[in-house]
Tab-separated table of C-alpha atoms and ligand atoms in Angstrom:
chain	number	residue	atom	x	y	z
R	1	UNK	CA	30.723	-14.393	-4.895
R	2	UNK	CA	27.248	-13.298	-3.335
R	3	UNK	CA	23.999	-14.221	-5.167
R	4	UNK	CA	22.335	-10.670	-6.379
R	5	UNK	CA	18.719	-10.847	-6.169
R	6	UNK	CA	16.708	-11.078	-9.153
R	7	UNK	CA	14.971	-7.318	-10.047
R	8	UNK	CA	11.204	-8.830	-9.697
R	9	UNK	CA	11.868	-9.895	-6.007
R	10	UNK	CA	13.905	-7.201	-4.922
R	11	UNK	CA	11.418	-5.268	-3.466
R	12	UNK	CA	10.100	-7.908	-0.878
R	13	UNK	CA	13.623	-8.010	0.395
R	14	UNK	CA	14.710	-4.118	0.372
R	15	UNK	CA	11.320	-3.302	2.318
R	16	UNK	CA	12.636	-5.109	5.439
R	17	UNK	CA	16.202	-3.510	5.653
R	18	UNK	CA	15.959	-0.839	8.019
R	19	UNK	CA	18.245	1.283	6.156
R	20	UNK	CA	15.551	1.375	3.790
R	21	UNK	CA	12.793	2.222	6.009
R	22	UNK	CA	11.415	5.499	6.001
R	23	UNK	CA	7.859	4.804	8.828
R	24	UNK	CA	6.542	1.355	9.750
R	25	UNK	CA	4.785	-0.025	12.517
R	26	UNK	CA	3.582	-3.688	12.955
R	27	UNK	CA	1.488	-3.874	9.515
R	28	UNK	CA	3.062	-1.650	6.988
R	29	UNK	CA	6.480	-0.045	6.000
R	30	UNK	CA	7.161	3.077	3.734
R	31	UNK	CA	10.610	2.926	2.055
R	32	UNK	CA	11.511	5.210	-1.095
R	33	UNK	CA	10.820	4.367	-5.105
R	34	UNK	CA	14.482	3.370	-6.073
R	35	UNK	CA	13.618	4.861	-9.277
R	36	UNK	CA	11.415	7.575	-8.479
R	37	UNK	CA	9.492	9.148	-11.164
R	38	UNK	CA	8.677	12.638	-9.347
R	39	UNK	CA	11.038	14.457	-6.576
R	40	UNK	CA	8.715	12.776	-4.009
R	41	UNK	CA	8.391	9.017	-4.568
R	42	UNK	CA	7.772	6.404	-2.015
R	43	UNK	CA	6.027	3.208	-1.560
R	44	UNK	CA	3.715	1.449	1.430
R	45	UNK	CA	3.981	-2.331	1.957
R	46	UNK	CA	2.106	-4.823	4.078
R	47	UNK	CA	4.666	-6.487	6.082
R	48	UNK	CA	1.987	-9.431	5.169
R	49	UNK	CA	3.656	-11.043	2.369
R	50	UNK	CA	0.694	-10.140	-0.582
R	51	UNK	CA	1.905	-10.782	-4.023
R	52	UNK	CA	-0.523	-8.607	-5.687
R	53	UNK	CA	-3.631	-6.609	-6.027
R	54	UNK	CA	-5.342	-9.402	-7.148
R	55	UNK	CA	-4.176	-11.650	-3.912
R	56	UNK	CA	-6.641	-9.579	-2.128
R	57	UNK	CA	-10.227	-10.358	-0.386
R	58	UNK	CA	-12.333	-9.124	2.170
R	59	UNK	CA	-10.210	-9.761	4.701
R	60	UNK	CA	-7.872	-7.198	3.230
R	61	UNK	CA	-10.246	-3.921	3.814
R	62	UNK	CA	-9.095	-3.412	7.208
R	63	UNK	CA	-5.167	-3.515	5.886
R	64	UNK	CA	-6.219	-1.362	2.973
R	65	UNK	CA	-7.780	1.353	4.985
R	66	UNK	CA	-4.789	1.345	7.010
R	67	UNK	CA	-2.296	1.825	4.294
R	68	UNK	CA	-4.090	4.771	3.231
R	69	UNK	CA	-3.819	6.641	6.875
R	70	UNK	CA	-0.620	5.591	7.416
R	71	UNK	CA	0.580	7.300	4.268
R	72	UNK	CA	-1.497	10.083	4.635
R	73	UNK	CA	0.066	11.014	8.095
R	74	UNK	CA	3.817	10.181	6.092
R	75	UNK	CA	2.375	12.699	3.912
R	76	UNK	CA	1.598	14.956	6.310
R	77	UNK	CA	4.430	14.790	8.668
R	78	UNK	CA	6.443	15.508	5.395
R	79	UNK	CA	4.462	18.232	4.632
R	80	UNK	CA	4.672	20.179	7.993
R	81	UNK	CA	8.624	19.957	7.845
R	82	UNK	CA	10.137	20.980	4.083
R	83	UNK	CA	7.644	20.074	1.407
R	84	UNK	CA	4.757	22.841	2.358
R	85	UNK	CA	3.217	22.797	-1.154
R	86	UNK	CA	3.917	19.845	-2.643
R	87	UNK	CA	0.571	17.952	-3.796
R	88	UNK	CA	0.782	14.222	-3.369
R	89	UNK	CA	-1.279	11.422	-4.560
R	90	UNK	CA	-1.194	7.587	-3.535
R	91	UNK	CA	-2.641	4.849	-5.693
R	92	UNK	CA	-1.586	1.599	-7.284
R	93	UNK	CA	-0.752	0.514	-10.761
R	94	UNK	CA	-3.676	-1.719	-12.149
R	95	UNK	CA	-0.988	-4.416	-13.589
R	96	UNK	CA	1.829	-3.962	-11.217
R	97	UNK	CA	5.070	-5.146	-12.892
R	98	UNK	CA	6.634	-6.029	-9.243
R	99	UNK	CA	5.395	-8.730	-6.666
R	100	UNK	CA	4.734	-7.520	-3.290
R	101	UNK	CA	1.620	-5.260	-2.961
R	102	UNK	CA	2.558	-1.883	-2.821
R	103	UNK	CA	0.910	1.500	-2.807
R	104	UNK	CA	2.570	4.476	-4.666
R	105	UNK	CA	2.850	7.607	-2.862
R	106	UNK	CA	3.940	10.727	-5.264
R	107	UNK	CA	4.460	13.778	-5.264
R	108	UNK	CA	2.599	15.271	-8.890
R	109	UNK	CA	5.478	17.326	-10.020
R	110	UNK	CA	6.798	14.082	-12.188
R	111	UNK	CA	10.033	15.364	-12.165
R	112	UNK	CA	12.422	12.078	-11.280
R	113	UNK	CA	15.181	10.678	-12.540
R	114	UNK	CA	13.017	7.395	-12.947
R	115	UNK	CA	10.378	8.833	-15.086
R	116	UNK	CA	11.973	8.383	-18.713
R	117	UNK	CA	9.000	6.500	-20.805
R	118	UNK	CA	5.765	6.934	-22.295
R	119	UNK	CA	4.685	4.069	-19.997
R	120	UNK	CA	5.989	5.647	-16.636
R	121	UNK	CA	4.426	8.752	-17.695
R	122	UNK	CA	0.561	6.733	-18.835
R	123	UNK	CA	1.437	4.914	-15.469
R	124	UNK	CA	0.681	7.571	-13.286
R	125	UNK	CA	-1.519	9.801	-15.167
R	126	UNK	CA	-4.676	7.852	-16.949
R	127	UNK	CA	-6.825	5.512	-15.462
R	128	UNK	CA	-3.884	2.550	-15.101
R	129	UNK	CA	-3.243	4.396	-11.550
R	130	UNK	CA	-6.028	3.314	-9.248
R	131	UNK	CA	-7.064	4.702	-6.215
R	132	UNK	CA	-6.920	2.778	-2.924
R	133	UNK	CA	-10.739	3.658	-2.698
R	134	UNK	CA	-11.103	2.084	-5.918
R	135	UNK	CA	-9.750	-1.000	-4.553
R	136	UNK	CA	-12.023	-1.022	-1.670
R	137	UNK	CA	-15.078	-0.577	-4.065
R	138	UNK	CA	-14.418	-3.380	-5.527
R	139	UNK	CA	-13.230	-5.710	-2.489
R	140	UNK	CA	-16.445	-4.379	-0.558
R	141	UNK	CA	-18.553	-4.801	-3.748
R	142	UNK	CA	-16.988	-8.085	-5.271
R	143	UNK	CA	-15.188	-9.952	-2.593
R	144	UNK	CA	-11.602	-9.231	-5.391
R	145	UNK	CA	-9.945	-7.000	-7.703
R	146	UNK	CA	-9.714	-7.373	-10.835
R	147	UNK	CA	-8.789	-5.219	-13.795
R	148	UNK	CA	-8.822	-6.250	-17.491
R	149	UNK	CA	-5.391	-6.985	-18.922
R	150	UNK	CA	-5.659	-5.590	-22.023
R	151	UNK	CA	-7.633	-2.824	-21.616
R	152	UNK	CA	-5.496	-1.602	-18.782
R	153	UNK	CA	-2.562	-2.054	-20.491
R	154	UNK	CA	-3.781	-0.491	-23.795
R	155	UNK	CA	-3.398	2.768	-21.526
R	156	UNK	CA	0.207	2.634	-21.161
R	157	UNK	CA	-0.048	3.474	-25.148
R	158	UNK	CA	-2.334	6.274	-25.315
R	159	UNK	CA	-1.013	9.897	-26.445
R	160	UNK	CA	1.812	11.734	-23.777
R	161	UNK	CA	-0.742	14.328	-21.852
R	162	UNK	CA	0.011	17.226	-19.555
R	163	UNK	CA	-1.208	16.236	-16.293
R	164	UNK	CA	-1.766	20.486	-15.673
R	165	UNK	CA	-3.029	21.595	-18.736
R	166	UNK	CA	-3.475	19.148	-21.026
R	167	UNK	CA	-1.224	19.921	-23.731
R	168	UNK	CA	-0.677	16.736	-25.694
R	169	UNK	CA	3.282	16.360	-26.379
R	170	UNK	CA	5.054	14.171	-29.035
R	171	UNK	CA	7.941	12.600	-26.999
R	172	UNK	CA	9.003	12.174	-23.562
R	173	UNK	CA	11.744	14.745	-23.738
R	174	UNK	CA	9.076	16.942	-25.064
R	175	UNK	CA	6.719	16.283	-22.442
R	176	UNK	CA	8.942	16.616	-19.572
R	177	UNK	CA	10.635	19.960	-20.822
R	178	UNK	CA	6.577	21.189	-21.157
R	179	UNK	CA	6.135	20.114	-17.597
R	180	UNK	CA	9.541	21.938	-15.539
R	181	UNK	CA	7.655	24.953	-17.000
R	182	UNK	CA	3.697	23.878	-16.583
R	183	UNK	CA	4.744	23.239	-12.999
R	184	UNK	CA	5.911	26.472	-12.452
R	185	UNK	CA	2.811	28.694	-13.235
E	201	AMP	P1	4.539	-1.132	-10.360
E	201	AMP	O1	4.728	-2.603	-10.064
E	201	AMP	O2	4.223	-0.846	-11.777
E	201	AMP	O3	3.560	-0.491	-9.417
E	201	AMP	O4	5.936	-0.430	-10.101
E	201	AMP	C1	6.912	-0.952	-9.235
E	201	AMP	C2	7.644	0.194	-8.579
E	201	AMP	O5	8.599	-0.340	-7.686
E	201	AMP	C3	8.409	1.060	-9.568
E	201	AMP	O6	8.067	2.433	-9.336
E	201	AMP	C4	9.875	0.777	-9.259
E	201	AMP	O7	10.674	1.917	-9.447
E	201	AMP	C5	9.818	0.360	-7.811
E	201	AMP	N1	10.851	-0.594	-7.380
E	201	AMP	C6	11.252	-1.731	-8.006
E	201	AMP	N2	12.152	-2.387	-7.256
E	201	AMP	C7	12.319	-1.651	-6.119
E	201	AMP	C8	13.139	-1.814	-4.950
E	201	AMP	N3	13.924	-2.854	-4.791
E	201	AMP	N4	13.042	-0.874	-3.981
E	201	AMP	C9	12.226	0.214	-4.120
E	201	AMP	N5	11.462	0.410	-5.212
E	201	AMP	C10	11.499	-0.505	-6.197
């Protein structure tokens, strides 16, 4: 019977199967979120192997910086065929639950299959989702990354928030019904 990988590693094997790969060149792959958590989900890799944010130095900034234009023009090229309107962001997860580093690129209408807790939802929307030129800041200011464990993960528990207005809902159901609607005004 074949061996199925574990969950945790999964991801540093699926990047490299080319039916999984969406853009790459020699430093970085895009492949899709295989539970996305907006219509829009994908995620940029260093072909590198980097187990995490906190695996990186200076050496990294060059990589980094790349990342972030490579998704941009995935973003773009996206844009200028079917998805005229859709607004995008890309950042990472301050504790990031897989290994492999990987940059999030979504689309801010949060409406995936994949987005079913209040920790998906605090995920993306409160200061646990960092910005790539936070991560520079800090490699260019400190030489590392590094982002306090509990603090960071104390945000995964704050109150469910409209991302659009700000409407504070009780449950995820609740939240995501207030958003199909929020999205549409
Ligand atoms: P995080 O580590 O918190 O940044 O989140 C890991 C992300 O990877 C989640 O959005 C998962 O849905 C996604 N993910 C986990 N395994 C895979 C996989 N094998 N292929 C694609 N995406 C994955």
């Amino acid at each position: 019977m074949a061996s199925k990988s574990h969950w945790s590693t999964s991801l540093l094997t699926d990047m490299f199967k080319p039916e999984n790969i969406l853009k790459q060149d020699d430093h970085v792959v895009i492949i899709r979120d295989k539970y996305p958590k907006s219509k829009h989900h994908y995620l940029t890799l260093p072909k590198e192997t980097i187990n995490s944010i906190t695996d990186l130095n200076t050496s990294h900034i060059g990589l980094l910086k790349h990342m972030a234009l490579f998704a941009d023009k995935f973003i773009q090229s996206l844009l200028s065929v079917d998805c005229q309107g859709v607004k995008y962001k890309m950042g990472f997860h301050a504790i990031p639950s897989v290994p492999q580093l990987h940059m999030h690129v979504i689309s801010t209408d949060f409406q995936g299959a994949g987005l079913k807790t209040k920790k998906h939802w605090n995920s993306f929307n409160t200061e646990y989702f960092v910005s790539n030129e936070e991560i520079l800041k800090q490699l260019e200011s400190k030489g590392k990354v590094h982002f306090d464990k509990f603090k960071f993960s104390d945000l995964l528990h704050t109150p469910l928030k409209c991302h659009l207005c700000h409407k504070v809902a009780s449950n995820m159901p609740q939240l995501k019904e207030h958003i199909s609607k929020c999205n549409i005004k």
